[in-house]
Short mmCIF file of C-alpha atoms in Angstrom, two decimals:
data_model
loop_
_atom_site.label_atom_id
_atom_site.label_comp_id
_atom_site.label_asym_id
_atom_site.label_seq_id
_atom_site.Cartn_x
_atom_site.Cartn_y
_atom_site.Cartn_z
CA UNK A 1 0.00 0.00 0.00
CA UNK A 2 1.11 3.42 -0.70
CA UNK A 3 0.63 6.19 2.44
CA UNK A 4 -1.79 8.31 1.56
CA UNK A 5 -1.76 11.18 3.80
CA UNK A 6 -1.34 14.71 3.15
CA UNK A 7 0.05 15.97 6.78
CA UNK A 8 -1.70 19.00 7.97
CA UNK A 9 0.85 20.99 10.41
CA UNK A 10 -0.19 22.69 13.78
CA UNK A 11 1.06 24.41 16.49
CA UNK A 12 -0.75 25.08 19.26
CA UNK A 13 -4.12 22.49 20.37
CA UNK A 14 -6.54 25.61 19.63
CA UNK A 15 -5.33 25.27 16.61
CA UNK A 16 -5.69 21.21 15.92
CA UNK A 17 -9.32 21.87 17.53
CA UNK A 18 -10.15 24.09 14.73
CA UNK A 19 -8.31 22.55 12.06
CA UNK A 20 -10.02 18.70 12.18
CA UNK A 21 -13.39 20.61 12.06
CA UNK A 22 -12.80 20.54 8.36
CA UNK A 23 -13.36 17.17 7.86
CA UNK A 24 -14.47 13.91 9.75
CA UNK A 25 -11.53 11.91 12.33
CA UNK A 26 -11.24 8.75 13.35
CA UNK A 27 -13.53 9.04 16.73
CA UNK A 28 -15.49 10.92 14.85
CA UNK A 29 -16.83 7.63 12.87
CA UNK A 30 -17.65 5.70 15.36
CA UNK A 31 -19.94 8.12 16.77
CA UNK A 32 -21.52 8.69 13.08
CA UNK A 33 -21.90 5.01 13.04
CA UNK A 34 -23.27 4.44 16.94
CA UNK A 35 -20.37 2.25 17.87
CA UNK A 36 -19.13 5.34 20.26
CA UNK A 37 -19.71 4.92 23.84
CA UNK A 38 -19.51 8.74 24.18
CA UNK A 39 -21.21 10.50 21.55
CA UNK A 40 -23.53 10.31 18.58
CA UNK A 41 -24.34 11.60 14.94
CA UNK A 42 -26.01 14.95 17.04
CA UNK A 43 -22.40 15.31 18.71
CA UNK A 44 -20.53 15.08 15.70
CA UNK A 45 -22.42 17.35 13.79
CA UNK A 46 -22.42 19.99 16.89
CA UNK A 47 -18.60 20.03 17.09
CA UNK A 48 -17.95 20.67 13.51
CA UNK A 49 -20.84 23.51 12.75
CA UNK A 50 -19.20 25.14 16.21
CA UNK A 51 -21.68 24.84 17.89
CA UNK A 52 -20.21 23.08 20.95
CA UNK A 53 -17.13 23.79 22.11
CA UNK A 54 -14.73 21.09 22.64
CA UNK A 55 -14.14 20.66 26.55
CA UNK A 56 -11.06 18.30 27.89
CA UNK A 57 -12.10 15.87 30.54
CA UNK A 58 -9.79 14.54 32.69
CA UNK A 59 -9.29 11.48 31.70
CA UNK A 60 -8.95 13.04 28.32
CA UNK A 61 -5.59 15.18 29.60
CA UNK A 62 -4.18 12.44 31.19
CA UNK A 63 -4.34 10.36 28.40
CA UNK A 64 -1.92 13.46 26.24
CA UNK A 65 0.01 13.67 28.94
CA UNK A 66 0.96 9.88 29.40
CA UNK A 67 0.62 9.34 25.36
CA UNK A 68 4.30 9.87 24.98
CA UNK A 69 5.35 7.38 27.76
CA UNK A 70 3.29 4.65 26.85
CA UNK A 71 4.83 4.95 22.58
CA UNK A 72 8.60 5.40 24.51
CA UNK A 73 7.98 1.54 25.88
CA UNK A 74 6.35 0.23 23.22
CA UNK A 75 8.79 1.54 20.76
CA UNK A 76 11.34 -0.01 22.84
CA UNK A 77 10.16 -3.11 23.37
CA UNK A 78 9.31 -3.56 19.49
CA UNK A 79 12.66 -2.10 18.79
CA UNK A 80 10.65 0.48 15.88
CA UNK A 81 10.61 4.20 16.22
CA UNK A 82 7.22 6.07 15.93
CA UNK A 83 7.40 9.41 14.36
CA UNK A 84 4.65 12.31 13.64
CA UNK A 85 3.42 11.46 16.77
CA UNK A 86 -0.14 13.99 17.26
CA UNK A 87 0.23 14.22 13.88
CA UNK A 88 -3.11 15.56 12.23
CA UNK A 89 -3.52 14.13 8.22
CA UNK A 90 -6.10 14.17 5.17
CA UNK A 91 -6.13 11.51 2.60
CA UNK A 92 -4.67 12.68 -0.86
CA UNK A 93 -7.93 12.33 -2.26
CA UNK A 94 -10.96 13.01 -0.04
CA UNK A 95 -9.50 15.71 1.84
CA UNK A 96 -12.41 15.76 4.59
CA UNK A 97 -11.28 12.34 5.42
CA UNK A 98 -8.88 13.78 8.58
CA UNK A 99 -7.69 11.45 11.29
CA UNK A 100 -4.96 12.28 14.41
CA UNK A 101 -2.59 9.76 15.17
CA UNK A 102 -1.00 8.77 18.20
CA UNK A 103 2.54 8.11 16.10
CA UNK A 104 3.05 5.96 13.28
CA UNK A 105 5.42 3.23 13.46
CA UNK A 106 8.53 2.78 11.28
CA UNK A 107 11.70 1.05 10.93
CA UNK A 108 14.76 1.84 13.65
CA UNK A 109 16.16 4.96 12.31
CA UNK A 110 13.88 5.62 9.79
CA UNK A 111 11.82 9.29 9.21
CA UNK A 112 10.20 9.19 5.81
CA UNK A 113 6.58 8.82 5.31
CA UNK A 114 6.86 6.19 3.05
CA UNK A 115 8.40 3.53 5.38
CA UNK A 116 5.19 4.04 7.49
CA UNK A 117 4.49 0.07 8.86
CA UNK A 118 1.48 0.67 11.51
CA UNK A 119 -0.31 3.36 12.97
CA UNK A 120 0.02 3.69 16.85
CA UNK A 121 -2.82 4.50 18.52
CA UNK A 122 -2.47 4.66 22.66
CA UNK A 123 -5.34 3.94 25.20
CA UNK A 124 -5.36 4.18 29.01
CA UNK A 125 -8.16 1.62 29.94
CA UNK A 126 -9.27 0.77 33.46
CA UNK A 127 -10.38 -3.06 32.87
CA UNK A 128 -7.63 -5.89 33.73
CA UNK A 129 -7.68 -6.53 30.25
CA UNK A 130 -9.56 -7.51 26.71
CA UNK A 131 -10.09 -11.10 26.55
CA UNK A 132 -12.31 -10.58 23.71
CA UNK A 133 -9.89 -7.90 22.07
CA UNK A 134 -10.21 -4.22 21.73
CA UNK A 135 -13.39 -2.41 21.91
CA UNK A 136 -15.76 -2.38 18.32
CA UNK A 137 -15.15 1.80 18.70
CA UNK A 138 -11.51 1.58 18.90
CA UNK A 139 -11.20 -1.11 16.13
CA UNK A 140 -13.50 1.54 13.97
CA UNK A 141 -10.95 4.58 15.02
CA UNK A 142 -7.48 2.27 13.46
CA UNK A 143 -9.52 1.03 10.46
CA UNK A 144 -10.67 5.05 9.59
CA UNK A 145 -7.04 6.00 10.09
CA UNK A 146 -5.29 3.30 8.24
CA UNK A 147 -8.40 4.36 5.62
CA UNK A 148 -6.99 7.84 5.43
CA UNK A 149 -3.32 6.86 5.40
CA UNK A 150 -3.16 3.86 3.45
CA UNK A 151 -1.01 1.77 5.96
CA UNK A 152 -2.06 -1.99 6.10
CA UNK A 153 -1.33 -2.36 9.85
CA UNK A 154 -1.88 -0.77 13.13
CA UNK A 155 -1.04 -1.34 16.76
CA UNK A 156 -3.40 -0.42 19.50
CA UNK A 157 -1.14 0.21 22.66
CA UNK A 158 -3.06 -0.37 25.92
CA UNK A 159 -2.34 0.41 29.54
CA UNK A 160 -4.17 -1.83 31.74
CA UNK A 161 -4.78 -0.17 34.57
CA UNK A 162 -1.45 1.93 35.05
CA UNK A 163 0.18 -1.66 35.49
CA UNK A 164 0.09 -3.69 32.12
CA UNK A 165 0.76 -3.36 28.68
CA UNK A 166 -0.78 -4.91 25.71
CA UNK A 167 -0.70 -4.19 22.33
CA UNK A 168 -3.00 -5.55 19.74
CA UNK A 169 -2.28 -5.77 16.52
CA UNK A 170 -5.47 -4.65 13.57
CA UNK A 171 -5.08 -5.15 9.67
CA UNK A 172 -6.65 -3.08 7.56
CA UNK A 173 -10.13 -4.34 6.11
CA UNK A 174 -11.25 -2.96 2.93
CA UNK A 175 -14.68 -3.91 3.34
CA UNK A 176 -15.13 -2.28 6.66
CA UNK A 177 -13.49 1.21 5.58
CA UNK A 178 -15.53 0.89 2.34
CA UNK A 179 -18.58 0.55 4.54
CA UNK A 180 -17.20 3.66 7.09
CA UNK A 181 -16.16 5.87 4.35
CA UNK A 182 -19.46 5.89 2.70
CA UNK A 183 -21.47 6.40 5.56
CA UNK A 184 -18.89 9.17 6.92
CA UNK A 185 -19.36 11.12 3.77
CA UNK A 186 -23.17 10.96 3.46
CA UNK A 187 -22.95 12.65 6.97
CA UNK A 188 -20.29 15.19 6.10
CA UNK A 189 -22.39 15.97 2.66
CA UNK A 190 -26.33 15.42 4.18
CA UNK A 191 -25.86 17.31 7.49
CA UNK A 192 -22.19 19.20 8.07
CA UNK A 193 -21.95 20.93 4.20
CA UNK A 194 -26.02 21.13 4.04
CA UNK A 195 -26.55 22.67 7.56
CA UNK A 196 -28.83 19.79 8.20
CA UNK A 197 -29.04 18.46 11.73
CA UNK A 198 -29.08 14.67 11.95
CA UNK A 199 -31.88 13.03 14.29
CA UNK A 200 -31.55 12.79 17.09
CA UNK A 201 -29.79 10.56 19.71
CA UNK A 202 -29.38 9.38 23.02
CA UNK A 203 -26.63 11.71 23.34
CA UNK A 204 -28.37 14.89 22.02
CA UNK A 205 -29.74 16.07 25.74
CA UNK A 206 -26.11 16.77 27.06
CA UNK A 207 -25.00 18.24 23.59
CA UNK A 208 -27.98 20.32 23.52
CA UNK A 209 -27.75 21.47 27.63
CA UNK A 210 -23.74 22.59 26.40
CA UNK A 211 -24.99 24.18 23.04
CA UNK A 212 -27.73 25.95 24.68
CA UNK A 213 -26.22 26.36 27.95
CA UNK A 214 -28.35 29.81 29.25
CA UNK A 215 -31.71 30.21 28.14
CA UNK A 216 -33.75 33.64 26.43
CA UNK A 217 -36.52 33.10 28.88
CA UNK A 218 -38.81 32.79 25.04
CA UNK A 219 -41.54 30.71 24.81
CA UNK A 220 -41.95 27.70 21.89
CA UNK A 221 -43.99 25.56 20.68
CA UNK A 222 -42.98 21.86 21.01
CA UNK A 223 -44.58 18.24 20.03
CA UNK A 224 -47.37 17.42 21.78
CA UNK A 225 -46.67 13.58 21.31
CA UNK A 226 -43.48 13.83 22.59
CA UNK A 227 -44.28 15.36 25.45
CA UNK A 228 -47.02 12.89 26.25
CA UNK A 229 -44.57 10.25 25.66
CA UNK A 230 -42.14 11.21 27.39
CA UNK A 231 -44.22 11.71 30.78
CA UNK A 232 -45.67 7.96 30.43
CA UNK A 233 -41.99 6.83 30.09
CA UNK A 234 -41.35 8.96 33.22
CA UNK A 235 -43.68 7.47 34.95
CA UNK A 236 -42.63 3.59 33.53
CA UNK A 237 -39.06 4.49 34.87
CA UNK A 238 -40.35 5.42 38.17
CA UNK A 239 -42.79 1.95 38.68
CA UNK A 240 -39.78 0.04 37.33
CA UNK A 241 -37.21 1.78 40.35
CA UNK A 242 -40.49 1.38 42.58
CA UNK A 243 -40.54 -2.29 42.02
CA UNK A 244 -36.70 -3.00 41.93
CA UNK A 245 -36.87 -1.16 45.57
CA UNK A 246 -39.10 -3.52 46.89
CA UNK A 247 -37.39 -6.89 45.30
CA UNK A 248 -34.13 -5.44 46.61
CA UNK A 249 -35.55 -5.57 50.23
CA UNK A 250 -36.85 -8.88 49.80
CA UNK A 251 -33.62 -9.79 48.87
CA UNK A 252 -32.14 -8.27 52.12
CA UNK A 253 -34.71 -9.08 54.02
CA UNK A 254 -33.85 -12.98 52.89
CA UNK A 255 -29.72 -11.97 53.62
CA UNK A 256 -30.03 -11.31 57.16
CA UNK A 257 -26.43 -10.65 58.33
CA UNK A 258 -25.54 -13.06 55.31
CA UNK A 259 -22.71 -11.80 53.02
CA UNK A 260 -23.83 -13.81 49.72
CA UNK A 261 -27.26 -15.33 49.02
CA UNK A 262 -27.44 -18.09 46.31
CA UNK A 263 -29.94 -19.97 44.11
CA UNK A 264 -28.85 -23.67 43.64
CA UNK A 265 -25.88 -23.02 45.40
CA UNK A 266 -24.22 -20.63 43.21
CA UNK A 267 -23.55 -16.83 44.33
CA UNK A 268 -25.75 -15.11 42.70
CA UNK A 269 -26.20 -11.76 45.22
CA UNK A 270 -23.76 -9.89 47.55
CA UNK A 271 -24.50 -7.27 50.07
CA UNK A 272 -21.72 -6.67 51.86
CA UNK A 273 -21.23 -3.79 54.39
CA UNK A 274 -19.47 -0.43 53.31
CA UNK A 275 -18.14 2.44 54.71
CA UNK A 276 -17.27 5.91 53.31
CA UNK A 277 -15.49 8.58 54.60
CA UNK A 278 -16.78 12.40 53.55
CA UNK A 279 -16.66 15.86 54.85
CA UNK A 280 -19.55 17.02 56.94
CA UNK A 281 -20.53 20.37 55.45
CA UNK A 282 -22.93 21.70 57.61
CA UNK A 283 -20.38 21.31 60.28
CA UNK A 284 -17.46 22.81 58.61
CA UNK A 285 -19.63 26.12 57.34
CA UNK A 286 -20.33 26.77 61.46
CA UNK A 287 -17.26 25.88 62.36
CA UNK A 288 -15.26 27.48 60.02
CA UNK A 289 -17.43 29.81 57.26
CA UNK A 290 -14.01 31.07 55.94
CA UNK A 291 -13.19 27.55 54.80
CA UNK A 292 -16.08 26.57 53.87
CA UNK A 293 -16.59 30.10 51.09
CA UNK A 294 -13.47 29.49 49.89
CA UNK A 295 -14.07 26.19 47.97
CA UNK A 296 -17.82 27.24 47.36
CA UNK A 297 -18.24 26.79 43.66
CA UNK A 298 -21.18 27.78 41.64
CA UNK A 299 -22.67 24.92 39.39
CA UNK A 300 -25.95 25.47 36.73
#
């Protein structure tokens, strides 16, 4: 295969933010096709019309900041380098097909673009592990970006929680990117070029609280169906967390000071006692106000 990416250079990461807003990444797919855990179509399309603005989580900044140290071992234990690492590319042809890598793997030594063997993309991940291999979302993210690139392998470098590495190794699949490209670009032509919003999701309501994060105090008319629908599903939820209430009791109830109950002699229930430790508030505001006011902070 010959690399196909163009690279697109940047500087600072206000810069990168507005940059891959002029075409569709790698996480950007997996949302468009629902395989994100994170976001949807409604996300997408918010981010790259402006209308949302991107905000770092935590775990997000932690996963830049250990990025570097997690390629350094891998590199070294696969005896490759990994250069334009962050690097930010569009395919030679379809130039809103953007992805970010983590680094791209290459021989020991080696710097051109055209001795590119594997993309390198890094995850932190909490889990003890993937017995079943990586995630369908991450698999979706390396086949986008060996899409854009043209490289016919990638490595997806995993810290297990902060203890263990793994690495998994993805070929390309035609089929798949075939199947991702043309469902990227009807988005990017149907809703991002046309200024059409895509239906919604079940991850519109926290776009839409960020998008719309103040309100005019205007008035609107909305759908009387929904609204009708969405108070009997209201009221489902709440005779569904009624009932669970009451079967959890009977299950403690049956417990006693027990630990475990089981059916058949296998464990199928635990309720075992907790503690938790946490400041008490009311307390520390007579006790000391000054304390208390300084760490006050203001949420909507």
């Amino acid at each position: 295969m010959t690399f196909a990416g163009i690279p697109v250079p940047w500087t600072t990461r206000e810069e990168w933010l507005k940059l891959r807003r002029d075409g569709i990444g790698a996480s950007d797919v997996a949302a468009i096709v629902g395989l994100s855990p994170w976001a949807g179509p409604w996300h997408v399309w918010a981010d790259k019309t402006g209308a949302l603005e991107t905000e770092e989580t935590e775990p997000m900044l932690w996963g830049r900041l250990l990025e570097d140290a997690v390629i350094d071992e891998w590199s070294r234990r696969e005896g490759r380098d990994v250069i334009f690492r962050s690097g930010l590319f569009r395919h030679v042809s379809e130039p809103w097909m953007m992805c970010t890598v983590d680094g791209l793997a290459v021989p020991r030594g080696a710097t051109e673009l055209a001795e590119v063997e594997a993309v390198v993309e890094v995850k932190l991940d909490s889990s003890r592990g993937w017995p079943d291999g990586p995630p369908p979302h991450y698999l979706c993210q390396v086949q986008w970006q060996m899409a854009v690139l043209g490289v016919p392998e990638a490595r997806i470098v995993v810290l297990h929680q902060g203890r263990r590495l793994d690495v998994h190794e993805v070929a390309a699949d035609p089929d798949d990117q075939r199947a991702l490209a043309d469902a990227a670009r009807r988005f990017w032509v149907n809703h991002v070029e046309a200024g059409v919003v895509p239906p919604v999701d079940g991850s519109t309501t926290q776009v839409a609280a960020r998008v719309w994060a103040e309100d005019d105090g205007e008035t609107v008319e909305v759908d009387a169906d929904v609204v009708a629908e969405l108070a009997r599903v209201r009221e489902e939820i709440a005779a569904l967390e009624a009932r669970r209430d009451v079967l959890e009791g009977q299950l403690k109830a049956s417990l006693g000071s027990a630990a475990v109950g089981a059916v058949g002699g296998e464990p199928v229930v635990t309720w075992r006692t907790q503690t938790r430790r946490q400041v008490d508030v009311r307390r520390l505001r007579a006790v000391r106000p000054d304390v208390a006011e300084e760490f006050m902070v203001e949420r909507q």
